[in-house]
Each structure stands twice: as structure tokens, then as C-alpha cells.
mmCIF file of C-alpha atoms in Angstrom:
data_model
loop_
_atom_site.group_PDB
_atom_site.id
_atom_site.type_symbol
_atom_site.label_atom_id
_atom_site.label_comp_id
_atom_site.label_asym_id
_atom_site.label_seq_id
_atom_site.Cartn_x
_atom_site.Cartn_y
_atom_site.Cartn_z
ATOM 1 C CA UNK A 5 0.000 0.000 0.000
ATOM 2 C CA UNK A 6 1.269 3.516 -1.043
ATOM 3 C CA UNK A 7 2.045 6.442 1.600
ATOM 4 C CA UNK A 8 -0.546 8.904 1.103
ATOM 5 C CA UNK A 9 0.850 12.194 0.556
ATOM 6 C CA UNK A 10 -0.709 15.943 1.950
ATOM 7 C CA UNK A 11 0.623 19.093 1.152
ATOM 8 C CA UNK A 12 -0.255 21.567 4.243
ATOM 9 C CA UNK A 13 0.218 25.404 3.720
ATOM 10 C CA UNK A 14 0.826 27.701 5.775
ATOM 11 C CA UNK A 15 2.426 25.161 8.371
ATOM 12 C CA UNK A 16 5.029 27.522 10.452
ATOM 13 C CA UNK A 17 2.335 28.177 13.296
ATOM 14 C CA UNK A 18 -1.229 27.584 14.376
ATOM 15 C CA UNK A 19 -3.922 25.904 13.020
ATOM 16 C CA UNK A 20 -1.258 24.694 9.769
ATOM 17 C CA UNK A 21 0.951 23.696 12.848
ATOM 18 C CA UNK A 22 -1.414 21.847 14.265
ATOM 19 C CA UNK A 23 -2.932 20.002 10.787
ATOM 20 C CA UNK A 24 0.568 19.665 10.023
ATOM 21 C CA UNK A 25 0.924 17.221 12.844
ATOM 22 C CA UNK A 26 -2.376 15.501 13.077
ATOM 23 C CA UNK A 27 -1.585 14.505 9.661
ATOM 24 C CA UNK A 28 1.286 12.774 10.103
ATOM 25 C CA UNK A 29 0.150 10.957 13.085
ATOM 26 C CA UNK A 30 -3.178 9.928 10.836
ATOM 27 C CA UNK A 31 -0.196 8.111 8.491
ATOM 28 C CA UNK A 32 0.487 10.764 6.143
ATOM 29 C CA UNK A 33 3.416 12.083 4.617
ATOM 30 C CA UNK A 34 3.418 15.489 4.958
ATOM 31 C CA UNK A 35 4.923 18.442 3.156
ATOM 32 C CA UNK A 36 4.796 21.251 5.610
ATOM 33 C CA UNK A 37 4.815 24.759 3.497
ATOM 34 C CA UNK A 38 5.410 28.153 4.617
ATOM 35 C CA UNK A 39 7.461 30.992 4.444
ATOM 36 C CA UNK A 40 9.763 30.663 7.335
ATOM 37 C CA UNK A 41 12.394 28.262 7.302
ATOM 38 C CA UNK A 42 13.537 27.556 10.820
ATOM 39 C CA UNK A 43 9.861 27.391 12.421
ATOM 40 C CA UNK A 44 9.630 24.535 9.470
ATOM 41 C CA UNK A 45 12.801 22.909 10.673
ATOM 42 C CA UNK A 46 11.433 23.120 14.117
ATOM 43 C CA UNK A 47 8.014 21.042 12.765
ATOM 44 C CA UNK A 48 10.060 18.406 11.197
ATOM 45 C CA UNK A 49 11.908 17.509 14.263
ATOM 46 C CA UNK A 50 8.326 16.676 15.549
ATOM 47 C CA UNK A 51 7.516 14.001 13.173
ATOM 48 C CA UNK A 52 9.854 12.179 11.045
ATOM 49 C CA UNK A 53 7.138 12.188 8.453
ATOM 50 C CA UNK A 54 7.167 16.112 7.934
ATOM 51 C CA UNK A 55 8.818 17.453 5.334
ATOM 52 C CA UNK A 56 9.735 20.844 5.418
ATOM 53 C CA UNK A 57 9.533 23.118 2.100
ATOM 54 C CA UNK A 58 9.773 26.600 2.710
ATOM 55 C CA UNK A 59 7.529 28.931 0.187
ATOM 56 C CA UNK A 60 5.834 31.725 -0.487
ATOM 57 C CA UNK A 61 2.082 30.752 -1.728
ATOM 58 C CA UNK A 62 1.557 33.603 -4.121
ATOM 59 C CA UNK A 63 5.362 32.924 -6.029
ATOM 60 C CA UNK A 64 3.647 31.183 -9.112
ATOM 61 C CA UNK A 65 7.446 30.217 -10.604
ATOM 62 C CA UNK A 66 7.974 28.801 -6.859
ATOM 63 C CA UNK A 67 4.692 26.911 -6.160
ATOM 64 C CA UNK A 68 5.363 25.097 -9.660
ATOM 65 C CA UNK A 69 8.676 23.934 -8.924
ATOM 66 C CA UNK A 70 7.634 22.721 -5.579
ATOM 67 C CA UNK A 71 4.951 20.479 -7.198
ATOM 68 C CA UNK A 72 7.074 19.209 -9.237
ATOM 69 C CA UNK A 73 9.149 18.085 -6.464
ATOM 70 C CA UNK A 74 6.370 16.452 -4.983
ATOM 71 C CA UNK A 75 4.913 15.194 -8.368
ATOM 72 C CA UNK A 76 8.223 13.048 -8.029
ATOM 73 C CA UNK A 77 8.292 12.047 -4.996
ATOM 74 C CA UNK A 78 4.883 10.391 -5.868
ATOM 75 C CA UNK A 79 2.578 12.657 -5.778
ATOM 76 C CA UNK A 80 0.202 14.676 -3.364
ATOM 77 C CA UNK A 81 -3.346 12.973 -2.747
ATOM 78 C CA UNK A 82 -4.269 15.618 -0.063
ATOM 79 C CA UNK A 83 -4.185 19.276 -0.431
ATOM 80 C CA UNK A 84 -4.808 21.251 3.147
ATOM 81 C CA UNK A 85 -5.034 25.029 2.143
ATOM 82 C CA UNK A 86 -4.202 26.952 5.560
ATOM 83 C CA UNK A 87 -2.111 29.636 4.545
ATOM 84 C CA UNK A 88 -3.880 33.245 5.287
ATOM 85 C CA UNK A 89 -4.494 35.755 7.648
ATOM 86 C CA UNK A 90 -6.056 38.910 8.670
ATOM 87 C CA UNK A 91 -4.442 42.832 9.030
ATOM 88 C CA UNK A 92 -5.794 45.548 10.736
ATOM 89 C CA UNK A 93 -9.348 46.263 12.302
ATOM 90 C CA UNK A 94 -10.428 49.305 10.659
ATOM 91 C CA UNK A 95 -13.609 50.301 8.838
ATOM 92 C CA UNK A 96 -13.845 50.968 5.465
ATOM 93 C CA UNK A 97 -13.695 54.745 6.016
ATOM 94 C CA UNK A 98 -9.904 54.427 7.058
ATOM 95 C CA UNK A 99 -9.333 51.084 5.265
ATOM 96 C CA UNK A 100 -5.210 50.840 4.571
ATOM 97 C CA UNK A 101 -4.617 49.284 0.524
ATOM 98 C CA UNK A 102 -1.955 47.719 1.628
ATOM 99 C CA UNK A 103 -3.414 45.670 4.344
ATOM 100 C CA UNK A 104 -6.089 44.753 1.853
ATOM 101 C CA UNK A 105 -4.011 43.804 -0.924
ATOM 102 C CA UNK A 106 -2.281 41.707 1.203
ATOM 103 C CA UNK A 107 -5.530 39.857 2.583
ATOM 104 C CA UNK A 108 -6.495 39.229 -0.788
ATOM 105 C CA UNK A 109 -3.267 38.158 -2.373
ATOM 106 C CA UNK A 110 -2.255 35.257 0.280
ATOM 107 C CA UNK A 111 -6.229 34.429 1.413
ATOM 108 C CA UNK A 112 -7.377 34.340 -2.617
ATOM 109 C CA UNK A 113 -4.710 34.406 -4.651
ATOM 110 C CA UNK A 114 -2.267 31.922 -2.851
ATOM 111 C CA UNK A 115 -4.872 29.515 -2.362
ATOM 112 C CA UNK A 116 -5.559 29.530 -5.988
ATOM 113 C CA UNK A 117 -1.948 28.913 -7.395
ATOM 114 C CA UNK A 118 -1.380 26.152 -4.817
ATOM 115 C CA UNK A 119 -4.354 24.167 -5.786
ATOM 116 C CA UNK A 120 -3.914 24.898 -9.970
ATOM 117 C CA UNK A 121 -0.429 23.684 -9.362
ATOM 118 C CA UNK A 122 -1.744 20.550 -7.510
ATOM 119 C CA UNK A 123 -4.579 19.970 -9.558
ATOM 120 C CA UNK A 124 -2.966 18.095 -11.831
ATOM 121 C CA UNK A 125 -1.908 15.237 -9.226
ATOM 122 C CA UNK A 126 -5.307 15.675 -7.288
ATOM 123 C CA UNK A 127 -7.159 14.276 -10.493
ATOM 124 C CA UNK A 128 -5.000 11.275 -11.031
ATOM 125 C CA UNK A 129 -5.329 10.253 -7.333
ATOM 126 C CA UNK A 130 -8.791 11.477 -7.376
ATOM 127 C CA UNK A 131 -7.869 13.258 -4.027
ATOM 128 C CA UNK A 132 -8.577 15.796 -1.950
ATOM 129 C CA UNK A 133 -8.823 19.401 -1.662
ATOM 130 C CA UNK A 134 -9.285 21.229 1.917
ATOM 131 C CA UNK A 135 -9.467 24.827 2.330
ATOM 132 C CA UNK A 136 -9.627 26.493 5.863
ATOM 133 C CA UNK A 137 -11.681 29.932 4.861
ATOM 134 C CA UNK A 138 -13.310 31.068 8.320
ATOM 135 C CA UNK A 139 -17.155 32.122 9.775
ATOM 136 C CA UNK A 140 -15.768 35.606 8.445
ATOM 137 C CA UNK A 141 -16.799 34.316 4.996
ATOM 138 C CA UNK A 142 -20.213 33.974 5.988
ATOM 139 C CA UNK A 143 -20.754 37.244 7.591
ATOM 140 C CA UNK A 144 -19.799 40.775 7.863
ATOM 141 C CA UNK A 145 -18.957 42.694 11.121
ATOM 142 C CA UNK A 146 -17.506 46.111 11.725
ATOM 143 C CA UNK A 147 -14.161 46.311 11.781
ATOM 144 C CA UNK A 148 -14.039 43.310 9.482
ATOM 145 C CA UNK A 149 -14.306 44.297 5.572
ATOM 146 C CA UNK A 150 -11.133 43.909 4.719
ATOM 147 C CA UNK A 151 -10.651 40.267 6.223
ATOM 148 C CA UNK A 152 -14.427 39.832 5.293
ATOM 149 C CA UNK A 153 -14.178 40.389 1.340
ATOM 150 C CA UNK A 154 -10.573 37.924 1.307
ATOM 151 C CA UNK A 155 -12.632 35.118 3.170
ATOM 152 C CA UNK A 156 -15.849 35.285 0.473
ATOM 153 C CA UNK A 157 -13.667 35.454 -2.030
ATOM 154 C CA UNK A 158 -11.687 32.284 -0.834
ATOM 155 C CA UNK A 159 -15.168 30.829 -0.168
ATOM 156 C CA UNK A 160 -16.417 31.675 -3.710
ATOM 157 C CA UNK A 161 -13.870 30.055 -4.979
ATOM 158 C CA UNK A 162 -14.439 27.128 -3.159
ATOM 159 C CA UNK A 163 -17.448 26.601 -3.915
ATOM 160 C CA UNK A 164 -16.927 27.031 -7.737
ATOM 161 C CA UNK A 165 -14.091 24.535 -7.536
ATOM 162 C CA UNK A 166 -16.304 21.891 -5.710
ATOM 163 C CA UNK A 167 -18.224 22.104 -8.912
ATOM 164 C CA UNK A 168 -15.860 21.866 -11.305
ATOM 165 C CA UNK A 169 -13.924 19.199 -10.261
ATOM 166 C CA UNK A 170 -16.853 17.000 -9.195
ATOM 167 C CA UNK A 171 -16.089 14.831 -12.964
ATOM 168 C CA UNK A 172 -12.714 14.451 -11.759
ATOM 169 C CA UNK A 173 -13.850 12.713 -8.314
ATOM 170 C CA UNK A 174 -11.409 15.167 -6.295
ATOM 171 C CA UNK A 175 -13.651 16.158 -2.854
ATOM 172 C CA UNK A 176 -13.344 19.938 -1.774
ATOM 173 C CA UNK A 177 -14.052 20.681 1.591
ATOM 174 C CA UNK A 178 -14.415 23.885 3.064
ATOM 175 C CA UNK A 179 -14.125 24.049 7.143
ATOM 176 C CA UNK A 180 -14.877 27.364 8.400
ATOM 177 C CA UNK A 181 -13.777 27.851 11.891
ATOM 178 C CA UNK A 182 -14.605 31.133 14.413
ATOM 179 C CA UNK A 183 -13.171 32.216 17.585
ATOM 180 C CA UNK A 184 -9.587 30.019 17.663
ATOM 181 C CA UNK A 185 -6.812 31.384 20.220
ATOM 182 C CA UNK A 186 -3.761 30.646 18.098
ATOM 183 C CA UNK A 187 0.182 32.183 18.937
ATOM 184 C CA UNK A 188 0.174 34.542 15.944
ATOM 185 C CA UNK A 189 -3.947 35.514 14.025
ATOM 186 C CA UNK A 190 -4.914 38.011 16.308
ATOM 187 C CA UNK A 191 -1.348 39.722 17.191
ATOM 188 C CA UNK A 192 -0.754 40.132 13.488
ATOM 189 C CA UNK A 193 -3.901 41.415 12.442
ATOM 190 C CA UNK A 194 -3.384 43.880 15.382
ATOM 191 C CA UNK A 195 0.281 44.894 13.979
ATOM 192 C CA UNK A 196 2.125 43.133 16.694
ATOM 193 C CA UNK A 197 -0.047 45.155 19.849
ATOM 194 C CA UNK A 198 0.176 42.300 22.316
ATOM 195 C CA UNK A 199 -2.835 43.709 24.510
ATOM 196 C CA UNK A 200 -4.900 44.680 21.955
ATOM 197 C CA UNK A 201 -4.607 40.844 20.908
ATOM 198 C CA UNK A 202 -5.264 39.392 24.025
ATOM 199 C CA UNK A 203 -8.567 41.669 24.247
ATOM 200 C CA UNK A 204 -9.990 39.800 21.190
ATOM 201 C CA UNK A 205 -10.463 36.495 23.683
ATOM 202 C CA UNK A 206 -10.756 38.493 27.083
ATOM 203 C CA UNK A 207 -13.518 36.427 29.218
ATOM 204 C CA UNK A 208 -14.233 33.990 26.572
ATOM 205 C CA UNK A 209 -14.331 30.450 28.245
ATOM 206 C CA UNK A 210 -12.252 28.138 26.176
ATOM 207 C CA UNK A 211 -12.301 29.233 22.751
ATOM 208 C CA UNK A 212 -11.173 27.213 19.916
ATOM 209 C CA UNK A 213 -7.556 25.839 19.562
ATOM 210 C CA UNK A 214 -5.551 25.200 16.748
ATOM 211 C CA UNK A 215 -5.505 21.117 17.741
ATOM 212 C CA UNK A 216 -9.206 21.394 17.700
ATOM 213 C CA UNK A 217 -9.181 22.681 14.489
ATOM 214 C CA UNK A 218 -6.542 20.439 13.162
ATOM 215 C CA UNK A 219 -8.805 17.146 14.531
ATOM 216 C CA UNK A 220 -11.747 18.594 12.471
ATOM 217 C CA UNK A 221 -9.072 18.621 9.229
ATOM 218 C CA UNK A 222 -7.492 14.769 10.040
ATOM 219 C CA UNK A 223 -11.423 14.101 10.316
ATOM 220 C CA UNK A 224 -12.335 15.518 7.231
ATOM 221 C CA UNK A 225 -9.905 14.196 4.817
ATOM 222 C CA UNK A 226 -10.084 10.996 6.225
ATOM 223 C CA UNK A 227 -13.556 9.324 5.855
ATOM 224 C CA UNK A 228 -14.203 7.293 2.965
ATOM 225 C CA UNK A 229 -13.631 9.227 -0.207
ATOM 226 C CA UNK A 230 -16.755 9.085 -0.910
ATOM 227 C CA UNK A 231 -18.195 11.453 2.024
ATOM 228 C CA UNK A 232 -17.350 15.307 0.884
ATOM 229 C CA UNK A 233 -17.866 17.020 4.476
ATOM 230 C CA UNK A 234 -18.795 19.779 1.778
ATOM 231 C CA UNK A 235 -18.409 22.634 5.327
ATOM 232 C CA UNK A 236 -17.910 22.535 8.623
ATOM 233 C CA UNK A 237 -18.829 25.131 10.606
ATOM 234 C CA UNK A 238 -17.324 25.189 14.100
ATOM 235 C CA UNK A 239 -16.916 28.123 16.685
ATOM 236 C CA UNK A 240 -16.474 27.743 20.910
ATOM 237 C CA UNK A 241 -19.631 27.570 22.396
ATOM 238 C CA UNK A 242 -19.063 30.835 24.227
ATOM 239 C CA UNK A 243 -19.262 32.270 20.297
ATOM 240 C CA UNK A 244 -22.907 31.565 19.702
ATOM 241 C CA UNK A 245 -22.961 33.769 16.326
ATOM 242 C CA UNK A 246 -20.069 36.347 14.426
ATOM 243 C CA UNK A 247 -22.171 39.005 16.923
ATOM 244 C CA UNK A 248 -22.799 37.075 20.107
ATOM 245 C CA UNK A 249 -19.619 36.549 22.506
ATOM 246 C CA UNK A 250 -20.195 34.977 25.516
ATOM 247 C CA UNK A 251 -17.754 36.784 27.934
ATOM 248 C CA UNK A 252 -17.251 36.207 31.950
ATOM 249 C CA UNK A 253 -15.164 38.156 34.280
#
């Protein structure tokens, strides 16, 4: 029997951390992709099963040479799309391009030239695609446009691609998670302001983690083929809506 192979994105921290790892221990061989090199080297001494492969997600020259690489090695059946994020809080009225641009560019764009790349390889094992957009992609909140518009974009696409790849047999998933206390979301979307990132989950009784997450991922591309756990909506319980925050203390 063949090792199944998963390519995870955005695997230096947090919830591509976490999937990172649950995947290997499932019996995967993982390729672990993000930017930063040493915080991949780090993952790899975790699992001998983790490959790191440092990349940026929106170099199209790059993200084509690195699926070649794993085309070789024997080719990717899994494709966990976890590289994103969020910058800044503003409204609309003050909204920064910048911040924007980048939102869109590693949320949309990235996501898309990983999975064309992958495609490819994804057909002939009649595989799986997973991408991790967020509740933020179902609704808007103040404060939230930028990050908003990236996440139903990413969603849009999602949903198109579940469609056209439906002939090839390759599942798409979507899992959409909400409040998730991870190392590094909120204090980069908040431009490194420690305090202001730690208000974001002030009173909130056990929101989600990035293993929590992760389990929902293993779960997800694991069932038979041919369940598609089309989304998966999960949030703390303390989060009973985008607007509604249970907080104590």
C-alpha cells in the first residue's frame, strides 16, 4: 500500500501547525509549506514524516517547482489550504490598501496557485482538496471588511471549484472555523499590539484551539472518499454567532 501524501500550507504556526501534525500521526506524509524556514525545521523535528519546504504561496514560478518536487516524490493525494491571515481592524472609512491587498493576495490568490499547481496530481489520485476559509466568509462585522471580502472570495472560490472538479472525483471541503486562540492571528492582524490581541479572547471560556481545528481537518480528509464534508462550521460555544460573545469576568 502507497504512503498517502498531503501538502499543508501555511504550516510555520497555528492551526497549519497543528494540521501539520495531526496529519502525520493519521499516516500521512506530509509536506509542511510556509514561508519561514527555521519554524519549518522546528516542525520536522516533531515528526519524522514532515517534510519541510519553505515557500511563499503567491510565487507562481515557486509553487510550480515545488509540485514538481512532490509530483516526483509520488505525488500529493491531499491538499490542506491553511495559509492566510487577517491585518488591521479598521472600517472601510480608514481602510489601509496595503493591508487589503495583502488579505487578498495570500487568502485568494495563494490559495488559488497552490491548488492549480496541484490539480494536476489531485485528479490522477482522485484526491482531496481542503481549504480552511473562516465564519468571516459567511458574515460581515464592523471592523471586518477587509478580512471579510478575502474570506468570500476564498469561499467563492471554493465553492466554484467543488463544482468543477466534481467529474474528476477530487472532494473539496471547506471548514470554516470562528473564535480560535492561536500564537500569531490576532497579534498580526493587530500589527504586533500584544494587549490589543489578548482583548480579542478576554472572558471567553475556552475558545477554539488550533488542535481542535486540526482534529476537524485529520477528520475531514479521512472518511471514505466518498463522504465530501462539503463545510464545517465550528466556533467555541461561548461564540454563539459572528455578533454574540459569551464573555465572563
Amino acid at each position: 500500500m502507497s504512503t498517502r501524501i498531503a501538502v499543508v500550507t501555511g504550516a510555520s504556526t497555528g492551526i497549519g501547525e497543528a494540521s501539520a501534525l495531526a496529519l502525520a500521526e493519521a499516516g500521512f506524509e506530509v509536506y509542511a509549506v510556509a514561508r519561514r524556514a527555521e519554524r519549518l525545521e522546528a516542525l520536522a523535528q516533531r515528526h519524522p514524516d514532515i517534510h519541510p519546504y519553505p515557500l511563499d504561496v503567491t510565487d507562481e514560478n515557486a509553487v510550480q517547482r515545488f509540485a514538481e518536487t512532490v509530483r516526483e516524490a509520488g505525488g500529493a493525494d491531499t491538499l490542506v489550504n491553511i495559509a492566510g491571515g487577517a491585518r488591521g481592524t479598521e472600517w472601510v472609512a480608514e481602510a489601509k490598501t496595503e493591508d487589503w491587498e495583502w488579505m487578498y493576495r495570500v487568502n485568494v490568490l495563494g490559495t488559488m496557485i497552490v491548488t492549480r499547481a496541484f490539480l494536476p496530481q489531485l485528479r490522477a489520485a482522485e484526491g482531496t482538496v481542503l481549504n480552511l476559509t473562516s465564519t468571516a466568509g459567511l458574515v460581515g462585522y464592523e471592523g471586518g471588511s477587509g478580512y471579510n471580502a478575502a474570506k468570500f472570495a476564498e469561499r467563492g472560490m471554493t465553492r466554484a471549484l467543488r463544482l468543477e472538479e466534481a467529474e474528476h472525483n477530487v472532494r473539496v471541503i471547506e471548514v470554516l472555523p470562528g473564535m480560535v486562540h492561536t500564537e500569531e492571528f490576532s497579534l498580526m492582524r493587530m500589527g504586533g499590539d500584544k494587549e490589543a490581541a489578548e482583548k480579542v479572547y478576554a472572558g471567553v471560556e475556552k475558545p477554539l484551539t488550533a488542535e481542535d481545528v486540526a482534529d476537524v481537518v485529520r477528520y475531514a480528509v479521512t472518511v471514505p472518499h466518498h463522504v465530501s464534508l462539503d463545510e464545517i462550521v465550528l466556533r467555541p460555544v461561548a461564540q454563539a454567532a459572528q455578533h454574540k460573545v459569551v464573555r465572563k469576568g
